[in-house]
Coordinates of N, CA and C in Angstrom, one line a residue:
M301 N -80.4 -86.2 -74.9 CA -79.7 -85.6 -73.8 C -79.2 -86.7 -72.9
T302 N -77.9 -86.7 -72.5 CA -77.3 -87.7 -71.7 C -77.3 -87.2 -70.2
T303 N -77.8 -88.0 -69.4 CA -77.9 -87.6 -68.0 C -76.7 -88.3 -67.2
N304 N -76.0 -87.5 -66.5 CA -74.9 -88.1 -65.7 C -75.3 -88.9 -64.5
N305 N -76.5 -88.7 -64.0 CA -77.0 -89.4 -62.9 C -75.9 -89.6 -61.8
I306 N -75.7 -88.5 -61.1 CA -74.7 -88.5 -60.0 C -75.3 -89.4 -58.9
T307 N -74.5 -90.2 -58.3 CA -75.0 -91.1 -57.2 C -74.8 -90.5 -55.9
Q308 N -75.5 -91.0 -54.9 CA -75.4 -90.5 -53.5 C -74.0 -90.9 -53.0
A309 N -73.4 -92.0 -53.5 CA -72.1 -92.4 -53.1 C -71.1 -91.4 -53.6
E310 N -71.3 -90.8 -54.8 CA -70.4 -89.8 -55.2 C -70.5 -88.5 -54.4
V311 N -71.7 -88.2 -54.0 CA -71.9 -87.0 -53.1 C -71.2 -87.3 -51.8
E312 N -71.3 -88.5 -51.2 CA -70.7 -88.8 -50.0 C -69.2 -88.7 -50.1
H313 N -68.6 -89.2 -51.2 CA -67.2 -89.2 -51.5 C -66.7 -87.7 -51.5
V314 N -67.4 -86.9 -52.3 CA -66.9 -85.5 -52.4 C -67.1 -84.8 -51.0
A315 N -68.1 -85.1 -50.3 CA -68.3 -84.5 -48.9 C -67.2 -84.9 -48.0
S316 N -66.8 -86.2 -48.1 CA -65.7 -86.7 -47.2 C -64.4 -86.0 -47.6
L317 N -64.1 -85.7 -48.9 CA -62.9 -85.0 -49.3 C -62.9 -83.6 -48.8
A318 N -64.1 -83.0 -48.7 CA -64.2 -81.6 -48.2 C -64.4 -81.6 -46.7
K319 N -64.3 -82.8 -46.1 CA -64.5 -83.0 -44.6 C -65.8 -82.4 -44.1
L320 N -66.9 -82.7 -44.9 CA -68.2 -82.2 -44.6 C -69.0 -83.4 -44.0
A321 N -69.7 -83.2 -42.9 CA -70.6 -84.2 -42.4 C -72.0 -83.9 -42.9
L322 N -72.6 -84.8 -43.7 CA -73.9 -84.5 -44.2 C -74.9 -85.5 -43.6
T323 N -76.1 -85.1 -43.4 CA -77.2 -86.0 -42.9 C -77.7 -86.7 -44.2
E324 N -78.5 -87.8 -43.9 CA -79.0 -88.5 -45.0 C -79.9 -87.6 -45.9
Q325 N -80.7 -86.7 -45.2 CA -81.5 -85.8 -46.0 C -80.7 -84.9 -46.8
E326 N -79.6 -84.3 -46.3 CA -78.7 -83.4 -47.1 C -78.1 -84.2 -48.3
K327 N -77.7 -85.4 -48.1 CA -77.1 -86.2 -49.2 C -78.2 -86.4 -50.3
T328 N -79.4 -86.6 -49.9 CA -80.4 -86.8 -50.9 C -80.7 -85.4 -51.7
I329 N -80.7 -84.3 -50.9 CA -81.0 -83.0 -51.5 C -79.8 -82.7 -52.5
F330 N -78.6 -82.8 -52.0 CA -77.4 -82.5 -52.9 C -77.3 -83.4 -54.1
T331 N -77.7 -84.7 -53.9 CA -77.7 -85.6 -55.1 C -78.6 -85.1 -56.1
N332 N -79.9 -84.7 -55.7 CA -80.9 -84.2 -56.7 C -80.5 -82.9 -57.3
Q333 N -79.9 -82.0 -56.5 CA -79.5 -80.7 -57.0 C -78.4 -80.8 -58.0
L334 N -77.4 -81.6 -57.7 CA -76.2 -81.8 -58.6 C -76.7 -82.5 -59.9
D335 N -77.6 -83.5 -59.8 CA -78.1 -84.1 -61.0 C -78.8 -83.1 -61.9
K336 N -79.6 -82.2 -61.3 CA -80.2 -81.1 -62.1 C -79.2 -80.2 -62.8
I337 N -78.1 -79.9 -62.0 CA -77.1 -79.1 -62.6 C -76.4 -79.8 -63.8
F338 N -76.1 -81.1 -63.7 CA -75.5 -81.8 -64.8 C -76.5 -81.9 -66.0
E339 N -77.8 -81.9 -65.7 CA -78.8 -81.9 -66.8 C -78.7 -80.6 -67.6
V340 N -78.5 -79.4 -66.9 CA -78.4 -78.1 -67.5 C -77.1 -78.1 -68.3
V341 N -76.0 -78.6 -67.8 CA -74.7 -78.6 -68.5 C -74.9 -79.5 -69.8
D342 N -75.6 -80.6 -69.7 CA -75.8 -81.4 -70.9 C -76.6 -80.7 -71.9
T343 N -77.6 -79.9 -71.5 CA -78.4 -79.1 -72.4 C -77.5 -78.1 -73.1
L344 N -76.7 -77.4 -72.3 CA -75.8 -76.4 -72.9 C -74.8 -77.0 -73.9
A345 N -74.4 -78.3 -73.7 CA -73.5 -79.0 -74.5 C -74.1 -79.2 -75.9
E346 N -75.4 -79.3 -76.0 CA -76.1 -79.5 -77.3 C -76.2 -78.3 -78.2
V347 N -75.9 -77.1 -77.6 CA -75.9 -75.9 -78.4 C -74.8 -75.9 -79.4
D348 N -75.1 -75.5 -80.7 CA -74.1 -75.4 -81.7 C -73.4 -74.1 -81.6
T349 N -72.1 -74.2 -81.2 CA -71.3 -73.0 -81.1 C -70.2 -72.9 -82.2
E350 N -70.4 -73.7 -83.2 CA -69.4 -73.7 -84.4 C -69.4 -72.3 -84.9
G351 N -68.2 -71.7 -85.0 CA -67.9 -70.4 -85.6 C -68.2 -69.2 -84.7
V352 N -68.5 -69.5 -83.4 CA -68.8 -68.5 -82.5 C -67.5 -68.2 -81.7
E353 N -67.1 -66.9 -81.8 CA -65.8 -66.5 -81.2 C -66.0 -66.5 -79.6
P354 N -65.0 -67.0 -78.9 CA -65.1 -67.0 -77.5 C -65.1 -65.6 -76.9
T355 N -65.8 -65.4 -75.8 CA -65.9 -64.1 -75.1 C -64.9 -64.1 -74.0
Y356 N -63.9 -63.3 -74.2 CA -62.8 -63.2 -73.1 C -63.1 -62.1 -72.2
S357 N -63.9 -61.1 -72.6 CA -64.2 -60.0 -71.7 C -65.5 -59.4 -72.2
M358 N -66.2 -58.8 -71.3 CA -67.5 -58.2 -71.6 C -67.4 -56.8 -72.2
T359 N -66.2 -56.2 -72.1 CA -66.0 -54.9 -72.6 C -64.8 -54.9 -73.5
D360 N -64.7 -53.9 -74.3 CA -63.5 -53.8 -75.2 C -62.4 -53.0 -74.6
G361 N -62.6 -52.5 -73.3 CA -61.6 -51.7 -72.6 C -60.4 -52.6 -72.3
E362 N -59.3 -51.9 -72.1 CA -58.0 -52.5 -71.7 C -57.7 -52.0 -70.3
N363 N -56.9 -52.9 -69.6 CA -56.5 -52.5 -68.3 C -55.5 -51.3 -68.4
E364 N -55.7 -50.3 -67.5 CA -54.7 -49.2 -67.4 C -53.9 -49.5 -66.2
L365 N -52.6 -49.7 -66.5 CA -51.7 -50.0 -65.4 C -50.9 -48.8 -65.0
R366 N -50.5 -48.8 -63.7 CA -49.6 -47.7 -63.3 C -48.4 -48.3 -62.6
E367 N -47.4 -47.6 -62.4 CA -46.2 -48.1 -61.7 C -46.5 -48.2 -60.2
D368 N -46.0 -49.2 -59.6 CA -46.1 -49.3 -58.1 C -45.2 -48.2 -57.5
E369 N -45.7 -47.5 -56.6 CA -44.9 -46.5 -56.0 C -45.2 -46.5 -54.5
A370 N -44.1 -46.7 -53.7 CA -44.2 -46.7 -52.3 C -44.4 -45.2 -51.8
V371 N -45.4 -45.1 -50.9 CA -45.6 -43.8 -50.3 C -45.6 -43.9 -48.8
D372 N -45.2 -42.8 -48.2 CA -45.3 -42.8 -46.7 C -46.6 -42.1 -46.3
A373 N -47.6 -42.9 -45.9 CA -48.9 -42.3 -45.7 C -48.9 -41.6 -44.3
K374 N -47.9 -41.7 -43.6 CA -47.8 -41.0 -42.3 C -49.0 -41.4 -41.4
Q375 N -49.4 -42.7 -41.4 CA -50.5 -43.1 -40.6 C -50.1 -44.1 -39.5
R376 N -48.8 -44.3 -39.3 CA -48.3 -45.2 -38.3 C -48.9 -45.0 -36.9
A377 N -48.9 -43.7 -36.5 CA -49.4 -43.4 -35.1 C -50.9 -43.8 -35.0
A378 N -51.6 -43.5 -36.0 CA -53.1 -43.8 -36.0 C -53.3 -45.3 -36.0
L379 N -52.5 -46.0 -36.7 CA -52.6 -47.5 -36.8 C -52.3 -48.0 -35.4
L380 N -51.2 -47.6 -34.9 CA -50.7 -48.2 -33.6 C -51.7 -47.8 -32.5
K381 N -52.3 -46.7 -32.6 CA -53.3 -46.2 -31.6 C -54.5 -47.2 -31.5
N382 N -54.8 -47.8 -32.6 CA -56.0 -48.8 -32.7 C -55.6 -50.2 -32.2
A383 N -54.3 -50.5 -32.1 CA -53.9 -51.8 -31.8 C -54.0 -52.0 -30.3
P384 N -54.4 -53.2 -29.9 CA -54.6 -53.5 -28.4 C -53.3 -53.5 -27.7
E385 N -52.2 -53.9 -28.3 CA -50.9 -53.9 -27.6 C -49.8 -53.6 -28.6
T386 N -48.9 -52.8 -28.3 CA -47.8 -52.5 -29.2 C -46.4 -52.6 -28.5
Q387 N -45.4 -52.7 -29.3 CA -44.0 -52.7 -28.8 C -43.2 -51.9 -29.7
E388 N -42.8 -50.8 -29.3 CA -42.1 -49.8 -30.1 C -43.0 -49.4 -31.3
T389 N -42.6 -49.7 -32.5 CA -43.4 -49.3 -33.7 C -44.1 -50.5 -34.3
L390 N -44.2 -51.6 -33.5 CA -44.8 -52.8 -34.0 C -46.1 -53.2 -33.2
I391 N -47.0 -53.9 -33.9 CA -48.2 -54.4 -33.2 C -47.9 -55.7 -32.6
K392 N -48.1 -55.9 -31.3 CA -47.8 -57.1 -30.6 C -49.0 -58.0 -30.7
V393 N -48.8 -59.3 -31.1 CA -49.9 -60.3 -31.2 C -49.5 -61.5 -30.4
P394 N -50.5 -62.3 -30.0 CA -50.2 -63.5 -29.2 C -49.4 -64.5 -30.1
A395 N -48.5 -65.3 -29.4 CA -47.7 -66.3 -30.2 C -48.7 -67.4 -30.6
I396 N -48.5 -67.9 -31.8 CA -49.3 -69.1 -32.2 C -48.5 -70.3 -32.2
L397 N -47.2 -70.2 -32.2 CA -46.2 -71.3 -32.1 C -45.3 -71.1 -30.9
T398 N -45.1 -72.2 -30.2 CA -44.1 -72.1 -29.1 C -43.0 -73.1 -29.3
A399 N -41.9 -72.8 -28.7 CA -40.7 -73.7 -28.8 C -41.0 -75.1 -28.2
G400 N -40.7 -76.1 -28.9 CA -40.8 -77.5 -28.4 C -42.2 -78.0 -28.5
E401 N -43.1 -77.3 -29.1 CA -44.5 -77.8 -29.3 C -44.5 -78.9 -30.4
D402 N -45.2 -80.0 -30.2 CA -45.2 -81.2 -31.1 C -46.3 -81.0 -32.1
K403 N -47.2 -80.1 -32.0 CA -48.3 -80.1 -32.9 C -48.0 -79.6 -34.2

C-alpha cells in the first residue's frame, strides 16, 4: 500500500486557498484525517475491478420528463402580502449597489 503522507504544509496551502484560518491544533488534526482518507483510497485502488461494469445508477428506472408549462398560480396577492415593502406589483428591496461607489 502506498501512503501519500499529506504534509501539514499542504494542509496550510489548501486552507489558505479556501481562506480558512486554522489553529496549529486544527492543522495537525486535518493532516492526520486527510492522511487516513488517502490510506483508504489507496486500499480501494488495490481492489481488482477488471471486468466489472461501472454503476451509473442504483436503479434501472429512467427519468420521466414533462413539458415545461407556465401556469398562473394566482398567488401574487398572497406573496406581496408577506413582503415587508412593495411597490405596485413588485417586492421592494434595499439597494446593494449605489451610483459612484468604488467598491
